[in-house]
Amino acid sequence: MTRENPLTHHEKLRYDYLLKNIHYLNDKEKREFAFLQAKLEGQKDSAEVFNPEAKEQLLSDSGIDLPTYANRSRSSRRSSGDQLETKIPKVKKQKKKRGFRFKRLFAWLGMILLCVAVGMIVMFLKGFQSANSNNPKDAKAAQVEVFNGQDTRDGVNILILGTDGRIGQDSSETRTDSVMVLNVSGKDKKIKLVSFMRDNLVYIDGYSQVIDGQKQADHKLNLAYELGEQEGKQGAEMVRKVLKDNFDLDIKYYALVDFQAFATAIDTLFPDGVTIDAQFSTLNGVPVTEATVGDDLHATATESPTQTIRAGKQQMNGSTLLNYARFRDDDEGDYGRTRRQQQVMTAVLQQIKDPTKLFTGSEALGKVFAMTSTNLPYTFLLTNGLSVLEGAQNGIEKLTVPELGDWVDDYDVYGGQSLRVDQAAYQTKLAQMGLR
């Protein structure tokens, strides 16, 4: 029968180490090795060796200062190992289960976002097709014009032009009632809206005078679009160049909105109308409580219908909202009209932040795309839609160029009354807003 090794597991490891390095042992290690060798050869009684009290006495008598060895039985090692084995799988199982939950959650979120994106695309196409099928036979959307858009330092600048023309009509005699630049997706998560009054005196390359090397601002801003259209349907591009030359403003995209496109978009997006607080100034110094406005959408060559809009909070459909935005017969004149246009745009942006508008908004955008000349890519709503909604919630920063009273009355080359502004000062203001 083979004799069981009297050394414990740790003693055996120590013995093997000392044996391998026997030629390099110091005195203490030599005494330790001699003790382990004697125990291994059975010079001490086995009961004495494995009895803790006897072992301590032995070490004391021998004068050997041995390290403390763990004296765990095989059964205790086996039981502790079993406990360790049973614990480890549990921990791994919990981590695996938790990771699976997160993966499943992300998968569901991804599917929801995908469904929303697909739904928005479907509604966009629905609006696009319905607009084309419902258009009069003699009306078709304007073609996308040449537009050399330039990237901005922060966010995206979009030129919004509101014209007094209609789909299918010759644009060579069309002028812009509103010229706005909308900045979205900026670092500060806000929307910026700048309105340029149409009577601003500006320099138009190729038409304005240059005296002693100095470019003269001698044409009205609203003439730029008409001149551009006469030069091969490049009205939006002409306005872009004018804003760059006079206000150092870079613009990436444009959208040309006429009466019908505006009203259709509003009615599609807001079936119950847009909530707005109608505000008028005075007429000959008397406060205006209601105003008779031209019904531009339903005007014809022989008829000029009107409607009455009362002051105060109310719901307006697309046609009424258009007429309200174009009114300028109170004492504020064009400045009042510009202010109302900003008010309308702000109301639309703020009320579109409702998440339920994601789909109706996509449908409205589809209709606008079918009826409007624009170089905005179809993917713009998907890539910037959430940032626009977030910007509307964070507030809309507005500026009118010029601000009330911040101009000098002057005349253009044709003798028309115009506004002369400090363009350098407004370049600074635009830079402070983050538009340039």
Coordinates of C-alpha atoms in Angstrom, one line a residue:
M1 CA 0.0 0.0 0.0
T2 CA 1.3 3.4 -0.9
R3 CA 1.9 5.6 2.0
E4 CA -0.1 8.9 2.0
N5 CA 2.1 12.0 1.7
P6 CA 2.2 13.6 5.2
L7 CA 2.7 17.1 3.8
T8 CA -0.2 19.4 3.4
H9 CA -0.8 21.0 0.0
H10 CA 0.9 24.2 0.9
E11 CA 3.8 22.4 2.7
K12 CA 4.4 20.3 -0.4
L13 CA 4.5 23.4 -2.6
R14 CA 7.0 25.0 -0.2
Y15 CA 9.1 21.8 -0.1
D16 CA 9.3 21.6 -3.9
Y17 CA 10.4 25.2 -4.1
L18 CA 13.1 24.8 -1.4
L19 CA 14.3 21.6 -3.1
K20 CA 14.7 23.3 -6.5
N21 CA 16.7 26.1 -4.9
I22 CA 18.6 23.9 -2.3
H23 CA 22.0 25.3 -3.3
Y24 CA 20.9 28.9 -2.6
L25 CA 19.1 28.5 0.7
N26 CA 19.9 30.7 3.7
D27 CA 20.1 29.3 7.3
K28 CA 16.4 29.8 8.0
E29 CA 15.3 28.2 4.7
K30 CA 17.7 25.3 5.4
R31 CA 16.2 24.6 8.8
E32 CA 12.7 24.9 7.2
F33 CA 13.7 22.4 4.5
A34 CA 15.2 20.0 7.1
F35 CA 11.9 20.1 9.1
L36 CA 9.8 19.3 6.0
Q37 CA 12.2 16.6 4.9
A38 CA 12.0 15.0 8.3
K39 CA 8.2 15.1 8.2
L40 CA 8.1 13.7 4.8
E41 CA 10.4 10.7 5.8
G42 CA 8.1 10.0 8.8
Q43 CA 10.5 10.8 11.6
K44 CA 7.7 12.4 13.6
D45 CA 4.6 10.6 14.5
S46 CA 1.8 11.4 11.9
A47 CA -0.7 12.2 14.6
E48 CA 1.8 14.6 16.1
V49 CA 2.5 16.2 12.8
F50 CA -1.1 16.8 11.9
N51 CA -2.1 17.9 15.3
P52 CA -1.9 21.8 15.4
E53 CA -0.9 22.0 19.1
A54 CA 1.8 19.3 18.6
K55 CA 3.1 21.1 15.5
E56 CA 3.5 24.3 17.3
Q57 CA 5.4 22.5 20.1
L58 CA 7.6 20.9 17.5
L59 CA 8.4 24.2 15.8
S60 CA 9.2 25.8 19.2
D61 CA 11.5 22.9 20.2
S62 CA 13.3 23.0 16.8
G63 CA 13.7 26.8 16.8
I64 CA 12.4 26.9 13.2
D65 CA 10.4 29.9 12.2
L66 CA 8.2 28.6 9.4
P67 CA 5.6 30.5 7.5
T68 CA 2.0 29.9 8.4
Y69 CA 0.6 27.2 6.1
A70 CA -3.1 26.9 5.5
N71 CA -4.3 23.6 6.9
R72 CA -7.5 23.0 5.0
S73 CA -8.6 19.5 4.5
R74 CA -9.4 18.2 1.0
S75 CA -13.1 18.1 1.9
S76 CA -13.1 21.7 2.9
R77 CA -11.4 22.7 -0.3
R78 CA -13.8 20.6 -2.2
S79 CA -16.8 22.2 -0.5
S80 CA -15.5 25.7 -0.9
G81 CA -14.7 25.0 -4.5
D82 CA -18.2 23.7 -5.0
Q83 CA -19.6 26.9 -3.5
L84 CA -17.5 28.9 -5.8
E85 CA -18.6 26.9 -8.8
T86 CA -22.2 27.4 -7.9
K87 CA -21.8 31.1 -7.4
I88 CA -20.0 31.9 -10.6
P89 CA -22.6 30.6 -13.0
K90 CA -25.3 32.7 -11.2
V91 CA -23.3 35.9 -11.6
K92 CA -22.7 35.2 -15.3
K93 CA -26.3 34.3 -15.8
Q94 CA -27.5 37.6 -14.2
K95 CA -25.2 39.7 -16.4
K96 CA -26.2 37.8 -19.5
K97 CA -29.9 38.2 -18.6
R98 CA -29.4 42.0 -17.9
G99 CA -27.5 42.4 -21.2
F100 CA -30.3 40.6 -23.1
R101 CA -32.9 42.9 -21.6
F102 CA -31.0 46.0 -22.8
K103 CA -30.5 44.5 -26.3
R104 CA -34.2 43.7 -26.5
L105 CA -35.1 47.3 -25.4
F106 CA -32.8 48.8 -28.0
A107 CA -34.2 46.5 -30.6
W108 CA -37.7 47.7 -29.8
L109 CA -36.7 51.4 -29.8
G110 CA -35.0 50.9 -33.2
M111 CA -38.1 49.3 -34.6
I112 CA -40.3 52.1 -33.3
L113 CA -38.0 54.8 -34.8
L114 CA -37.9 52.8 -38.1
C115 CA -41.7 52.7 -38.2
V116 CA -41.9 56.4 -37.5
A117 CA -39.5 57.1 -40.3
V118 CA -41.3 54.9 -42.7
G119 CA -44.6 56.5 -41.7
M120 CA -43.3 60.0 -42.3
I121 CA -42.0 58.9 -45.8
V122 CA -45.4 57.4 -46.7
M123 CA -47.2 60.5 -45.6
F124 CA -44.8 62.7 -47.5
L125 CA -45.4 60.7 -50.7
K126 CA -49.1 60.8 -50.0
G127 CA -49.1 64.6 -49.8
F128 CA -46.8 64.8 -52.8
Q129 CA -49.1 62.7 -55.0
S130 CA -52.4 64.3 -53.8
A131 CA -51.1 67.8 -54.6
N132 CA -50.1 66.8 -58.1
S133 CA -53.5 65.1 -58.7
N134 CA -55.5 68.0 -57.3
N135 CA -53.7 70.8 -59.1
P136 CA -55.5 72.6 -61.9
K137 CA -54.5 71.4 -65.4
D138 CA -52.9 74.7 -66.3
A139 CA -50.9 74.8 -63.0
K140 CA -47.7 73.1 -62.2
A141 CA -45.0 73.5 -59.6
A142 CA -42.1 75.8 -60.4
Q143 CA -38.9 74.0 -61.4
V144 CA -36.0 73.9 -59.0
E145 CA -33.8 76.8 -59.8
V146 CA -30.0 77.1 -59.9
F147 CA -29.0 77.9 -56.3
N148 CA -25.4 78.1 -55.3
G149 CA -26.0 77.5 -51.6
Q150 CA -23.2 78.0 -49.1
D151 CA -22.7 76.2 -45.8
T152 CA -22.9 78.3 -42.7
R153 CA -20.7 78.2 -39.6
D154 CA -23.5 77.1 -37.3
G155 CA -26.7 75.4 -38.2
V156 CA -28.5 75.6 -41.6
N157 CA -29.7 78.9 -43.2
I158 CA -32.9 78.6 -45.3
L159 CA -34.1 81.4 -47.5
I160 CA -37.9 81.6 -47.5
L161 CA -39.4 83.8 -50.2
G162 CA -43.1 84.6 -50.2
T163 CA -44.2 85.8 -53.6
D164 CA -47.5 87.4 -54.8
G165 CA -47.5 85.0 -57.8
R166 CA -49.5 81.8 -58.3
I167 CA -48.6 78.3 -59.6
G168 CA -48.4 78.2 -63.3
Q169 CA -48.1 82.0 -63.7
D170 CA -45.2 83.8 -65.3
S171 CA -42.8 84.7 -62.6
S172 CA -40.9 87.4 -64.5
E173 CA -43.2 90.0 -63.1
T174 CA -43.5 88.5 -59.6
R175 CA -42.0 90.2 -56.6
T176 CA -41.3 89.0 -53.1
D177 CA -43.7 90.2 -50.4
S178 CA -41.6 88.5 -47.7
V179 CA -37.9 87.7 -47.5
M180 CA -36.9 85.6 -44.5
V181 CA -33.9 83.6 -43.4
L182 CA -34.6 80.7 -41.1
N183 CA -31.7 79.2 -39.1
V184 CA -32.2 75.7 -37.7
S185 CA -30.1 72.9 -36.1
G186 CA -27.7 75.4 -34.4
K187 CA -25.4 74.6 -31.5
D188 CA -27.7 76.5 -29.0
K189 CA -30.7 74.4 -30.0
K190 CA -32.7 77.5 -31.0
I191 CA -34.5 78.6 -34.1
K192 CA -33.5 82.0 -35.5
L193 CA -35.8 84.0 -37.8
V194 CA -34.7 87.1 -39.7
S195 CA -37.0 89.2 -41.8
F196 CA -35.7 91.7 -44.4
M197 CA -38.1 94.5 -45.2
R198 CA -38.7 94.6 -48.9
D199 CA -38.0 98.4 -49.2
N200 CA -34.4 98.0 -48.0
L201 CA -32.0 99.7 -50.3
V202 CA -29.4 97.2 -51.5
Y203 CA -26.6 96.8 -54.0
I204 CA -27.6 94.5 -56.9
D205 CA -24.6 93.3 -58.9
G206 CA -25.0 94.3 -62.6
Y207 CA -27.8 96.8 -61.9
S208 CA -26.6 99.1 -59.2
Q209 CA -24.2 101.9 -59.8
V210 CA -20.5 101.9 -58.7
I211 CA -19.1 105.4 -58.1
D212 CA -15.4 105.9 -57.4
G213 CA -15.1 102.2 -56.7
Q214 CA -17.9 102.3 -54.1
K215 CA -20.9 100.0 -54.6
Q216 CA -24.2 101.9 -54.3
A217 CA -27.2 100.6 -52.5
D218 CA -29.8 102.1 -54.8
H219 CA -32.4 99.3 -55.6
K220 CA -35.2 97.9 -53.4
L221 CA -34.6 94.4 -52.1
N222 CA -37.9 93.0 -53.5
L223 CA -36.7 93.9 -57.0
A224 CA -33.9 91.3 -56.8
Y225 CA -36.2 88.3 -57.3
E226 CA -37.9 89.8 -60.3
L227 CA -34.6 90.6 -62.0
G228 CA -33.3 87.1 -61.3
E229 CA -36.4 85.6 -62.9
Q230 CA -35.9 87.7 -66.0
E231 CA -32.3 86.4 -66.2
G232 CA -33.3 82.8 -66.7
K233 CA -35.5 81.8 -63.7
Q234 CA -32.8 82.5 -61.1
G235 CA -34.8 84.8 -58.8
A236 CA -33.9 82.9 -55.5
E237 CA -30.2 82.8 -56.5
M238 CA -30.3 86.6 -57.2
V239 CA -31.7 87.2 -53.7
R240 CA -29.1 84.9 -52.2
K241 CA -26.3 86.9 -53.8
V242 CA -27.8 90.2 -52.8
L243 CA -28.0 89.1 -49.1
K244 CA -24.4 87.9 -49.3
D245 CA -23.2 91.1 -50.9
N246 CA -25.0 93.5 -48.6
F247 CA -25.2 91.5 -45.3
D248 CA -22.5 88.9 -45.7
L249 CA -25.0 86.2 -45.1
D250 CA -24.4 82.6 -46.4
I251 CA -27.5 80.6 -47.2
K252 CA -27.7 76.8 -48.0
Y253 CA -31.2 76.2 -49.1
Y254 CA -34.2 78.1 -50.4
A255 CA -38.0 77.6 -50.5
L256 CA -40.2 79.7 -52.8
V257 CA -43.8 79.8 -51.3
D258 CA -46.7 81.3 -53.2
F259 CA -50.3 81.9 -52.0
Q260 CA -51.7 78.5 -52.8
A261 CA -48.7 76.5 -51.4
F262 CA -48.9 78.5 -48.1
A263 CA -52.6 78.0 -47.6
T264 CA -52.5 74.3 -48.6
A265 CA -49.7 73.6 -46.1
I266 CA -51.5 75.3 -43.3
D267 CA -54.8 73.6 -43.9
T268 CA -53.1 70.2 -44.1
L269 CA -51.0 70.7 -41.1
F270 CA -53.6 72.4 -38.9
P271 CA -57.1 71.1 -39.9
D272 CA -58.6 73.1 -37.0
G273 CA -56.6 76.2 -37.9
V274 CA -53.7 78.0 -36.3
T275 CA -54.2 79.7 -33.0
I276 CA -53.0 83.3 -33.3
D277 CA -53.6 86.7 -31.5
A278 CA -54.4 89.1 -34.4
Q279 CA -52.7 92.4 -33.8
F280 CA -53.2 95.7 -35.7
S281 CA -51.7 99.1 -35.1
T282 CA -53.7 102.3 -35.5
L283 CA -55.3 103.9 -38.5
N284 CA -54.9 107.7 -38.6
G285 CA -54.1 107.4 -34.9
V286 CA -57.3 105.5 -34.0
P287 CA -56.8 101.9 -32.6
V288 CA -57.9 99.2 -35.1
T289 CA -60.2 96.6 -33.6
E290 CA -61.0 94.9 -36.9
A291 CA -59.5 95.3 -40.4
T292 CA -60.8 94.7 -43.9
V293 CA -58.2 92.7 -45.7
G294 CA -57.9 91.6 -49.3
D295 CA -58.7 88.0 -50.0
D296 CA -55.6 87.4 -52.1
L297 CA -56.0 83.7 -52.6
H298 CA -59.5 84.0 -54.3
A299 CA -58.8 87.2 -56.3
T300 CA -59.2 87.1 -60.0
A301 CA -58.5 89.4 -62.9
T302 CA -61.9 91.0 -62.5
E303 CA -62.7 90.5 -58.8
S304 CA -60.9 91.6 -55.6
P305 CA -62.8 90.0 -52.7
T306 CA -62.1 91.0 -49.1
Q307 CA -62.7 89.7 -45.6
T308 CA -62.9 91.2 -42.2
I309 CA -60.5 90.1 -39.5
R310 CA -61.1 91.2 -35.9
A311 CA -58.3 91.8 -33.4
G312 CA -57.7 89.2 -30.7
K313 CA -57.0 85.5 -30.2
Q314 CA -58.7 83.2 -32.7
Q315 CA -58.2 80.2 -35.1
M316 CA -57.3 81.0 -38.7
N317 CA -57.3 78.7 -41.7
G318 CA -54.7 78.9 -44.4
S319 CA -56.5 81.6 -46.5
T320 CA -57.3 83.9 -43.5
L321 CA -53.7 83.5 -42.1
L322 CA -52.3 84.5 -45.5
N323 CA -54.5 87.6 -45.7
Y324 CA -53.6 88.6 -42.1
A325 CA -49.9 88.2 -42.9
R326 CA -50.1 90.4 -46.0
F327 CA -52.2 93.3 -44.4
R328 CA -50.3 96.6 -44.4
D329 CA -53.0 99.3 -44.4
D330 CA -52.6 100.5 -40.8
D331 CA -50.2 103.2 -39.6
E332 CA -47.2 100.8 -39.4
G333 CA -47.4 100.0 -43.1
D334 CA -44.8 97.5 -44.3
Y335 CA -43.2 97.3 -40.9
G336 CA -46.5 96.1 -39.5
R337 CA -46.8 93.5 -42.3
T338 CA -43.3 92.2 -41.6
R339 CA -44.0 91.9 -37.9
R340 CA -47.2 90.0 -38.7
Q341 CA -45.3 87.7 -41.0
Q342 CA -42.9 86.9 -38.2
Q343 CA -45.8 86.4 -35.8
V344 CA -47.4 83.9 -38.3
M345 CA -44.2 82.0 -38.8
T346 CA -43.5 81.8 -35.1
A347 CA -47.0 80.5 -34.4
V348 CA -46.7 77.8 -37.0
L349 CA -43.3 76.7 -35.7
Q350 CA -44.4 76.7 -32.0
Q351 CA -47.6 74.8 -32.7
I352 CA -45.9 72.2 -35.0
K353 CA -43.9 70.9 -32.0
D354 CA -46.8 68.6 -31.2
P355 CA -45.4 65.0 -31.8
T356 CA -48.6 64.1 -33.6
K357 CA -47.7 66.6 -36.3
L358 CA -44.8 64.3 -37.4
F359 CA -47.1 62.5 -39.9
T360 CA -49.5 65.4 -40.8
G361 CA -46.5 67.6 -41.1
S362 CA -44.8 65.1 -43.5
E363 CA -48.0 65.1 -45.6
A364 CA -48.1 68.9 -45.6
L365 CA -44.4 69.0 -46.6
G366 CA -45.1 66.6 -49.4
K367 CA -47.8 68.9 -50.7
V368 CA -45.5 71.9 -50.4
F369 CA -42.8 70.1 -52.3
A370 CA -45.2 69.3 -55.1
M371 CA -46.2 72.9 -55.4
T372 CA -43.1 74.8 -54.5
S373 CA -39.7 75.5 -56.0
T374 CA -37.1 74.5 -53.5
N375 CA -33.7 72.8 -53.3
L376 CA -34.3 71.3 -49.9
P377 CA -33.6 67.6 -50.1
Y378 CA -36.4 65.1 -49.3
T379 CA -34.4 63.8 -46.4
F380 CA -34.1 67.1 -44.7
L381 CA -37.2 66.5 -42.5
L382 CA -35.9 63.2 -41.4
T383 CA -32.4 64.4 -40.6
N384 CA -33.4 67.8 -39.1
G385 CA -37.0 67.3 -38.0
L386 CA -36.3 66.5 -34.4
S387 CA -33.8 69.4 -34.0
V388 CA -36.4 71.8 -35.5
L389 CA -39.0 70.6 -33.0
E390 CA -36.5 70.9 -30.2
G391 CA -35.6 74.4 -31.4
A392 CA -39.3 75.4 -31.4
Q393 CA -39.6 74.3 -27.8
N394 CA -36.5 76.2 -26.8
G395 CA -37.7 79.5 -28.2
I396 CA -37.5 81.4 -31.5
E397 CA -35.1 84.4 -31.7
K398 CA -36.3 87.0 -34.1
L399 CA -34.8 90.1 -35.8
T400 CA -36.2 92.5 -38.4
V401 CA -33.9 94.3 -40.7
P402 CA -34.2 97.2 -40.1
E403 CA -35.8 97.4 -36.7
L404 CA -38.6 99.9 -36.1
G405 CA -37.2 103.4 -36.7
D406 CA -33.7 102.2 -37.3
W407 CA -33.5 103.6 -40.9
V408 CA -33.2 106.7 -42.9
D409 CA -35.9 107.5 -45.4
D410 CA -34.5 107.6 -48.9
Y411 CA -35.3 106.9 -52.6
D412 CA -34.3 104.3 -55.1
V413 CA -33.1 105.0 -58.6
Y414 CA -36.7 105.0 -59.8
G415 CA -37.8 107.6 -57.3
G416 CA -39.6 105.1 -55.0
Q417 CA -39.5 105.7 -51.3
S418 CA -37.1 103.3 -49.6
L419 CA -35.2 102.6 -46.4
R420 CA -31.5 103.1 -46.0
V421 CA -29.9 101.1 -43.2
D422 CA -26.5 100.7 -41.6
Q423 CA -25.6 97.3 -43.2
A424 CA -22.3 96.9 -41.3
A425 CA -24.2 97.2 -38.0
Y426 CA -26.7 94.5 -39.1
Q427 CA -23.9 92.3 -40.2
T428 CA -22.7 92.4 -36.6
K429 CA -26.1 91.6 -35.2
L430 CA -26.5 88.7 -37.5
A431 CA -23.1 87.4 -36.4
Q432 CA -24.1 87.7 -32.8
M433 CA -27.3 85.7 -33.5
G434 CA -25.2 83.0 -35.1
L435 CA -26.4 83.3 -38.6
R436 CA -23.1 84.2 -40.2

